[in-house]
């Protein structure tokens, strides 16, 4: 066995397969032999690092459970949607997540709230931040099930641990007293550990009535609403716009 083949095998044993492949490519490209050893080594390390970063981002996106693969680069920011480009650019840095702040996205059904929430969640994954996406109605059902089968502590941990927790479509699904209390526990813990992104078709001044216990409602909203950035989506339903585009006949 040649010394080169031995080195390739050792790199793969060390789980540095990308670096091994890159080294093999270098051997087959005489032009690269003109580079200094440090430069060739830097190329190998860079390829291994880039591949690992890419795998990590894909893993974060998969674990987040996003229903849509959206990105802010594809955002439809036409004036009639009411989006402030400067605000979007500022939020895209994800600094608000690192500062344990919140984001509220409001708008009528179909205007793209969930899509935009997924775009911010995707941006968080790109920044190597952990994310969990939950629909409000499904979260209420999960809490009910976990309360019965004894897995509530595990569920609370799963909801409190990620840097960003997305709760989509708050107001859909009947909020129970138990779910509200659990939500309060999660929100209270997340004030010190992470950020919340909440979407809703209801204005935030109507959220209080969603909760059975006014005291719990006050406690949750005090922690969520008063330290939140806000985006209000306007315009025609994006589903309707896309349906029209598909149905439009060629001239």
mmCIF file of C-alpha atoms in Angstrom:
data_model
loop_
_atom_site.group_PDB
_atom_site.id
_atom_site.type_symbol
_atom_site.label_atom_id
_atom_site.label_comp_id
_atom_site.label_asym_id
_atom_site.label_seq_id
_atom_site.Cartn_x
_atom_site.Cartn_y
_atom_site.Cartn_z
ATOM 1 C CA UNK A 1 0.000 0.000 0.000
ATOM 2 C CA UNK A 2 1.368 3.423 -0.951
ATOM 3 C CA UNK A 3 1.819 6.136 1.665
ATOM 4 C CA UNK A 4 -0.838 8.209 -0.146
ATOM 5 C CA UNK A 5 -3.391 5.386 0.010
ATOM 6 C CA UNK A 6 -2.597 4.873 3.682
ATOM 7 C CA UNK A 7 -3.179 8.589 4.330
ATOM 8 C CA UNK A 8 -6.511 8.441 2.464
ATOM 9 C CA UNK A 9 -7.608 5.420 4.494
ATOM 10 C CA UNK A 10 -6.627 7.105 7.757
ATOM 11 C CA UNK A 11 -8.551 10.257 6.851
ATOM 12 C CA UNK A 12 -11.650 8.175 6.164
ATOM 13 C CA UNK A 13 -11.177 6.244 9.430
ATOM 14 C CA UNK A 14 -11.127 9.647 11.150
ATOM 15 C CA UNK A 15 -14.431 10.482 9.389
ATOM 16 C CA UNK A 16 -12.712 13.104 7.250
ATOM 17 C CA UNK A 17 -14.031 11.639 4.018
ATOM 18 C CA UNK A 18 -14.519 15.010 2.304
ATOM 19 C CA UNK A 19 -10.905 15.920 3.053
ATOM 20 C CA UNK A 20 -9.807 12.525 1.714
ATOM 21 C CA UNK A 21 -11.719 13.047 -1.522
ATOM 22 C CA UNK A 22 -10.294 16.567 -1.834
ATOM 23 C CA UNK A 23 -6.759 15.248 -1.332
ATOM 24 C CA UNK A 24 -7.320 12.648 -4.020
ATOM 25 C CA UNK A 25 -8.464 15.398 -6.383
ATOM 26 C CA UNK A 26 -5.376 17.463 -5.556
ATOM 27 C CA UNK A 27 -3.125 14.552 -6.494
ATOM 28 C CA UNK A 28 -4.857 14.381 -9.888
ATOM 29 C CA UNK A 29 -4.415 18.118 -10.556
ATOM 30 C CA UNK A 30 -0.713 18.919 -11.138
ATOM 31 C CA UNK A 31 -1.464 22.643 -11.174
ATOM 32 C CA UNK A 32 -2.248 22.527 -7.453
ATOM 33 C CA UNK A 33 1.176 21.045 -6.738
ATOM 34 C CA UNK A 34 2.587 24.505 -7.374
ATOM 35 C CA UNK A 35 0.902 25.786 -4.242
ATOM 36 C CA UNK A 36 2.692 25.857 -0.905
ATOM 37 C CA UNK A 37 1.918 23.075 1.563
ATOM 38 C CA UNK A 38 0.012 25.496 3.830
ATOM 39 C CA UNK A 39 -2.186 26.615 0.912
ATOM 40 C CA UNK A 40 -3.011 23.058 -0.128
ATOM 41 C CA UNK A 41 -3.780 22.119 3.466
ATOM 42 C CA UNK A 42 -6.035 25.172 3.805
ATOM 43 C CA UNK A 43 -8.003 24.052 0.721
ATOM 44 C CA UNK A 44 -8.494 20.580 2.220
ATOM 45 C CA UNK A 45 -9.619 21.922 5.593
ATOM 46 C CA UNK A 46 -11.949 24.444 3.954
ATOM 47 C CA UNK A 47 -13.714 21.751 1.935
ATOM 48 C CA UNK A 48 -14.178 19.522 4.983
ATOM 49 C CA UNK A 49 -15.420 22.460 7.079
ATOM 50 C CA UNK A 50 -17.844 23.670 4.396
ATOM 51 C CA UNK A 51 -19.342 20.221 3.958
ATOM 52 C CA UNK A 52 -19.818 19.795 7.708
ATOM 53 C CA UNK A 53 -21.467 23.194 7.989
ATOM 54 C CA UNK A 54 -23.809 22.296 5.143
ATOM 55 C CA UNK A 55 -24.726 18.982 6.786
ATOM 56 C CA UNK A 56 -25.343 20.722 10.108
ATOM 57 C CA UNK A 57 -27.666 23.271 8.508
ATOM 58 C CA UNK A 58 -29.636 20.536 6.714
ATOM 59 C CA UNK A 59 -29.937 18.618 9.993
ATOM 60 C CA UNK A 60 -31.207 21.722 11.829
ATOM 61 C CA UNK A 61 -33.806 22.330 9.116
ATOM 62 C CA UNK A 62 -34.942 18.705 9.238
ATOM 63 C CA UNK A 63 -35.259 18.692 13.044
ATOM 64 C CA UNK A 64 -37.152 22.023 12.981
ATOM 65 C CA UNK A 65 -40.080 20.354 11.206
ATOM 66 C CA UNK A 66 -40.847 23.268 8.893
ATOM 67 C CA UNK A 67 -43.923 22.694 6.720
ATOM 68 C CA UNK A 68 -42.527 24.887 3.931
ATOM 69 C CA UNK A 69 -39.025 25.351 2.545
ATOM 70 C CA UNK A 70 -39.109 29.146 2.410
ATOM 71 C CA UNK A 71 -36.245 31.624 2.285
ATOM 72 C CA UNK A 72 -36.141 35.381 2.731
ATOM 73 C CA UNK A 73 -34.402 35.741 -0.646
ATOM 74 C CA UNK A 74 -37.661 34.595 -2.273
ATOM 75 C CA UNK A 75 -39.870 36.953 -0.242
ATOM 76 C CA UNK A 76 -42.544 38.738 -2.263
ATOM 77 C CA UNK A 77 -42.153 42.285 -0.953
ATOM 78 C CA UNK A 78 -44.553 44.106 -3.263
ATOM 79 C CA UNK A 79 -45.830 47.359 -1.680
ATOM 80 C CA UNK A 80 -49.401 46.070 -1.293
ATOM 81 C CA UNK A 81 -48.186 43.419 1.189
ATOM 82 C CA UNK A 82 -47.273 46.080 3.736
ATOM 83 C CA UNK A 83 -43.775 44.760 4.418
ATOM 84 C CA UNK A 84 -41.059 47.103 5.620
ATOM 85 C CA UNK A 85 -37.875 46.044 3.798
ATOM 86 C CA UNK A 86 -35.664 47.657 6.432
ATOM 87 C CA UNK A 87 -37.464 45.761 9.200
ATOM 88 C CA UNK A 88 -37.156 42.479 7.289
ATOM 89 C CA UNK A 89 -33.434 43.079 6.745
ATOM 90 C CA UNK A 90 -32.933 43.808 10.434
ATOM 91 C CA UNK A 91 -34.883 40.723 11.529
ATOM 92 C CA UNK A 92 -32.979 38.587 9.012
ATOM 93 C CA UNK A 93 -29.802 39.008 11.078
ATOM 94 C CA UNK A 94 -31.452 36.830 13.773
ATOM 95 C CA UNK A 95 -30.061 39.139 16.478
ATOM 96 C CA UNK A 96 -33.534 39.366 18.027
ATOM 97 C CA UNK A 97 -33.460 35.602 18.568
ATOM 98 C CA UNK A 98 -30.076 35.780 20.273
ATOM 99 C CA UNK A 99 -31.428 38.557 22.541
ATOM 100 C CA UNK A 100 -34.432 36.384 23.554
ATOM 101 C CA UNK A 101 -36.935 38.714 21.912
ATOM 102 C CA UNK A 102 -40.102 37.748 20.071
ATOM 103 C CA UNK A 103 -41.675 38.296 16.660
ATOM 104 C CA UNK A 104 -45.392 38.494 15.959
ATOM 105 C CA UNK A 105 -46.631 38.094 12.377
ATOM 106 C CA UNK A 106 -50.262 39.074 11.843
ATOM 107 C CA UNK A 107 -52.542 39.000 8.827
ATOM 108 C CA UNK A 108 -55.630 37.496 7.277
ATOM 109 C CA UNK A 109 -55.842 33.880 6.161
ATOM 110 C CA UNK A 110 -53.665 33.115 3.169
ATOM 111 C CA UNK A 111 -51.487 36.242 3.117
ATOM 112 C CA UNK A 112 -48.315 34.248 3.807
ATOM 113 C CA UNK A 113 -47.816 34.287 7.576
ATOM 114 C CA UNK A 114 -46.721 30.652 7.798
ATOM 115 C CA UNK A 115 -44.443 31.027 4.771
ATOM 116 C CA UNK A 116 -42.733 34.056 6.291
ATOM 117 C CA UNK A 117 -42.393 32.310 9.661
ATOM 118 C CA UNK A 118 -40.715 29.377 7.894
ATOM 119 C CA UNK A 119 -38.391 31.797 6.058
ATOM 120 C CA UNK A 120 -37.236 33.295 9.372
ATOM 121 C CA UNK A 121 -36.899 29.801 10.848
ATOM 122 C CA UNK A 122 -34.816 28.760 7.839
ATOM 123 C CA UNK A 123 -32.667 31.849 8.349
ATOM 124 C CA UNK A 124 -32.134 30.812 11.963
ATOM 125 C CA UNK A 125 -30.989 27.343 10.854
ATOM 126 C CA UNK A 126 -28.534 28.959 8.440
ATOM 127 C CA UNK A 127 -27.163 30.876 11.418
ATOM 128 C CA UNK A 128 -26.708 27.540 13.252
ATOM 129 C CA UNK A 129 -29.572 28.261 15.675
ATOM 130 C CA UNK A 130 -31.951 25.500 16.765
ATOM 131 C CA UNK A 131 -35.627 25.765 15.811
ATOM 132 C CA UNK A 132 -38.893 23.974 16.531
ATOM 133 C CA UNK A 133 -42.070 24.630 14.537
ATOM 134 C CA UNK A 134 -45.503 23.877 16.036
ATOM 135 C CA UNK A 135 -49.000 24.652 14.839
ATOM 136 C CA UNK A 136 -51.042 26.039 17.722
ATOM 137 C CA UNK A 137 -53.869 23.516 17.323
ATOM 138 C CA UNK A 138 -51.430 20.578 17.188
ATOM 139 C CA UNK A 139 -49.513 21.943 20.170
ATOM 140 C CA UNK A 140 -52.696 22.032 22.268
ATOM 141 C CA UNK A 141 -53.383 18.398 21.311
ATOM 142 C CA UNK A 142 -49.775 17.409 22.103
ATOM 143 C CA UNK A 143 -50.049 18.981 25.551
ATOM 144 C CA UNK A 144 -53.289 17.110 26.251
ATOM 145 C CA UNK A 145 -51.743 13.782 25.213
ATOM 146 C CA UNK A 146 -48.514 14.404 27.138
ATOM 147 C CA UNK A 147 -50.483 15.296 30.269
ATOM 148 C CA UNK A 148 -52.202 11.923 30.131
ATOM 149 C CA UNK A 149 -49.277 9.658 29.279
ATOM 150 C CA UNK A 150 -46.715 11.234 31.609
ATOM 151 C CA UNK A 151 -44.489 12.709 28.899
ATOM 152 C CA UNK A 152 -45.270 16.353 29.724
ATOM 153 C CA UNK A 153 -41.807 17.101 31.220
ATOM 154 C CA UNK A 154 -40.198 15.804 28.015
ATOM 155 C CA UNK A 155 -42.509 17.926 25.854
ATOM 156 C CA UNK A 156 -41.814 21.040 27.926
ATOM 157 C CA UNK A 157 -38.084 20.492 27.502
ATOM 158 C CA UNK A 158 -38.462 20.023 23.741
ATOM 159 C CA UNK A 159 -40.378 23.306 23.505
ATOM 160 C CA UNK A 160 -38.100 25.265 25.832
ATOM 161 C CA UNK A 161 -34.742 24.113 24.492
ATOM 162 C CA UNK A 162 -34.570 25.471 20.885
ATOM 163 C CA UNK A 163 -33.304 28.992 20.270
ATOM 164 C CA UNK A 164 -36.483 29.742 18.294
ATOM 165 C CA UNK A 165 -39.937 28.296 18.930
ATOM 166 C CA UNK A 166 -42.502 28.992 16.215
ATOM 167 C CA UNK A 167 -46.178 28.801 17.189
ATOM 168 C CA UNK A 168 -48.209 29.057 14.007
ATOM 169 C CA UNK A 169 -51.829 30.218 13.777
ATOM 170 C CA UNK A 170 -52.463 31.113 17.407
ATOM 171 C CA UNK A 171 -56.216 31.265 17.866
ATOM 172 C CA UNK A 172 -57.004 28.136 15.880
ATOM 173 C CA UNK A 173 -57.897 25.312 18.221
ATOM 174 C CA UNK A 174 -59.625 25.532 21.577
ATOM 175 C CA UNK A 175 -57.163 26.675 24.242
ATOM 176 C CA UNK A 176 -57.751 24.614 27.397
ATOM 177 C CA UNK A 177 -56.868 25.702 30.915
ATOM 178 C CA UNK A 178 -54.209 22.982 31.099
ATOM 179 C CA UNK A 179 -52.682 23.950 27.756
ATOM 180 C CA UNK A 180 -52.620 27.607 28.793
ATOM 181 C CA UNK A 181 -50.811 26.797 32.041
ATOM 182 C CA UNK A 182 -48.248 24.653 30.219
ATOM 183 C CA UNK A 183 -47.783 27.411 27.642
ATOM 184 C CA UNK A 184 -47.155 29.884 30.462
ATOM 185 C CA UNK A 185 -44.474 27.593 31.912
ATOM 186 C CA UNK A 186 -42.802 27.328 28.506
ATOM 187 C CA UNK A 187 -42.999 31.053 27.757
ATOM 188 C CA UNK A 188 -41.655 31.924 31.208
ATOM 189 C CA UNK A 189 -38.668 29.621 30.740
ATOM 190 C CA UNK A 190 -38.017 30.810 27.201
ATOM 191 C CA UNK A 191 -37.706 34.420 28.348
ATOM 192 C CA UNK A 192 -34.248 33.444 29.594
ATOM 193 C CA UNK A 193 -33.272 30.907 26.941
ATOM 194 C CA UNK A 194 -34.748 31.748 23.553
ATOM 195 C CA UNK A 195 -37.144 33.573 21.257
ATOM 196 C CA UNK A 196 -40.729 33.095 20.147
ATOM 197 C CA UNK A 197 -42.256 33.633 16.725
ATOM 198 C CA UNK A 198 -46.046 33.652 16.755
ATOM 199 C CA UNK A 199 -48.358 33.984 13.766
ATOM 200 C CA UNK A 200 -52.052 34.716 14.036
ATOM 201 C CA UNK A 201 -54.944 35.988 11.976
ATOM 202 C CA UNK A 202 -56.230 37.733 15.105
ATOM 203 C CA UNK A 203 -54.857 41.104 16.310
ATOM 204 C CA UNK A 204 -52.836 40.761 19.509
ATOM 205 C CA UNK A 205 -55.386 42.833 21.446
ATOM 206 C CA UNK A 206 -57.841 39.939 20.917
ATOM 207 C CA UNK A 207 -55.496 37.243 22.218
ATOM 208 C CA UNK A 208 -56.538 37.707 25.840
ATOM 209 C CA UNK A 209 -59.986 36.278 25.120
ATOM 210 C CA UNK A 210 -58.446 33.054 23.754
ATOM 211 C CA UNK A 211 -57.376 31.913 27.223
ATOM 212 C CA UNK A 212 -59.848 30.473 29.772
ATOM 213 C CA UNK A 213 -58.107 32.026 32.795
ATOM 214 C CA UNK A 214 -57.616 35.829 32.615
ATOM 215 C CA UNK A 215 -54.727 35.683 35.093
ATOM 216 C CA UNK A 216 -52.826 33.172 32.974
ATOM 217 C CA UNK A 217 -53.649 35.207 29.868
ATOM 218 C CA UNK A 218 -52.199 38.342 31.478
ATOM 219 C CA UNK A 219 -49.028 36.496 32.447
ATOM 220 C CA UNK A 220 -48.476 34.996 28.977
ATOM 221 C CA UNK A 221 -49.200 38.179 27.033
ATOM 222 C CA UNK A 222 -47.071 40.269 29.373
ATOM 223 C CA UNK A 223 -44.109 38.023 28.570
ATOM 224 C CA UNK A 224 -44.771 37.731 24.831
ATOM 225 C CA UNK A 225 -46.342 40.913 23.475
ATOM 226 C CA UNK A 226 -44.415 43.652 25.244
ATOM 227 C CA UNK A 227 -40.996 42.588 23.968
ATOM 228 C CA UNK A 228 -42.014 41.619 20.447
ATOM 229 C CA UNK A 229 -41.270 42.930 16.997
ATOM 230 C CA UNK A 230 -44.340 43.032 14.751
ATOM 231 C CA UNK A 231 -45.054 42.451 11.083
ATOM 232 C CA UNK A 232 -48.532 43.056 9.662
ATOM 233 C CA UNK A 233 -49.121 41.328 6.336
ATOM 234 C CA UNK A 234 -51.690 42.818 4.005
ATOM 235 C CA UNK A 235 -53.006 42.236 0.520
ATOM 236 C CA UNK A 236 -54.787 39.468 -1.310
ATOM 237 C CA UNK A 237 -54.503 35.842 -0.298
ATOM 238 C CA UNK A 238 -51.275 34.416 -1.733
ATOM 239 C CA UNK A 239 -53.089 31.128 -2.328
ATOM 240 C CA UNK A 240 -55.613 32.971 -4.481
ATOM 241 C CA UNK A 241 -52.838 34.791 -6.359
ATOM 242 C CA UNK A 242 -51.000 31.517 -7.034
ATOM 243 C CA UNK A 243 -54.230 29.783 -8.106
ATOM 244 C CA UNK A 244 -54.957 32.597 -10.579
ATOM 245 C CA UNK A 245 -51.459 32.332 -11.978
ATOM 246 C CA UNK A 246 -51.873 28.586 -12.532
ATOM 247 C CA UNK A 247 -55.287 28.981 -14.136
ATOM 248 C CA UNK A 248 -54.294 31.857 -16.402
ATOM 249 C CA UNK A 249 -54.488 30.844 -20.028
ATOM 250 C CA UNK A 250 -51.716 31.841 -22.454
ATOM 251 C CA UNK A 251 -52.510 34.706 -24.842
#
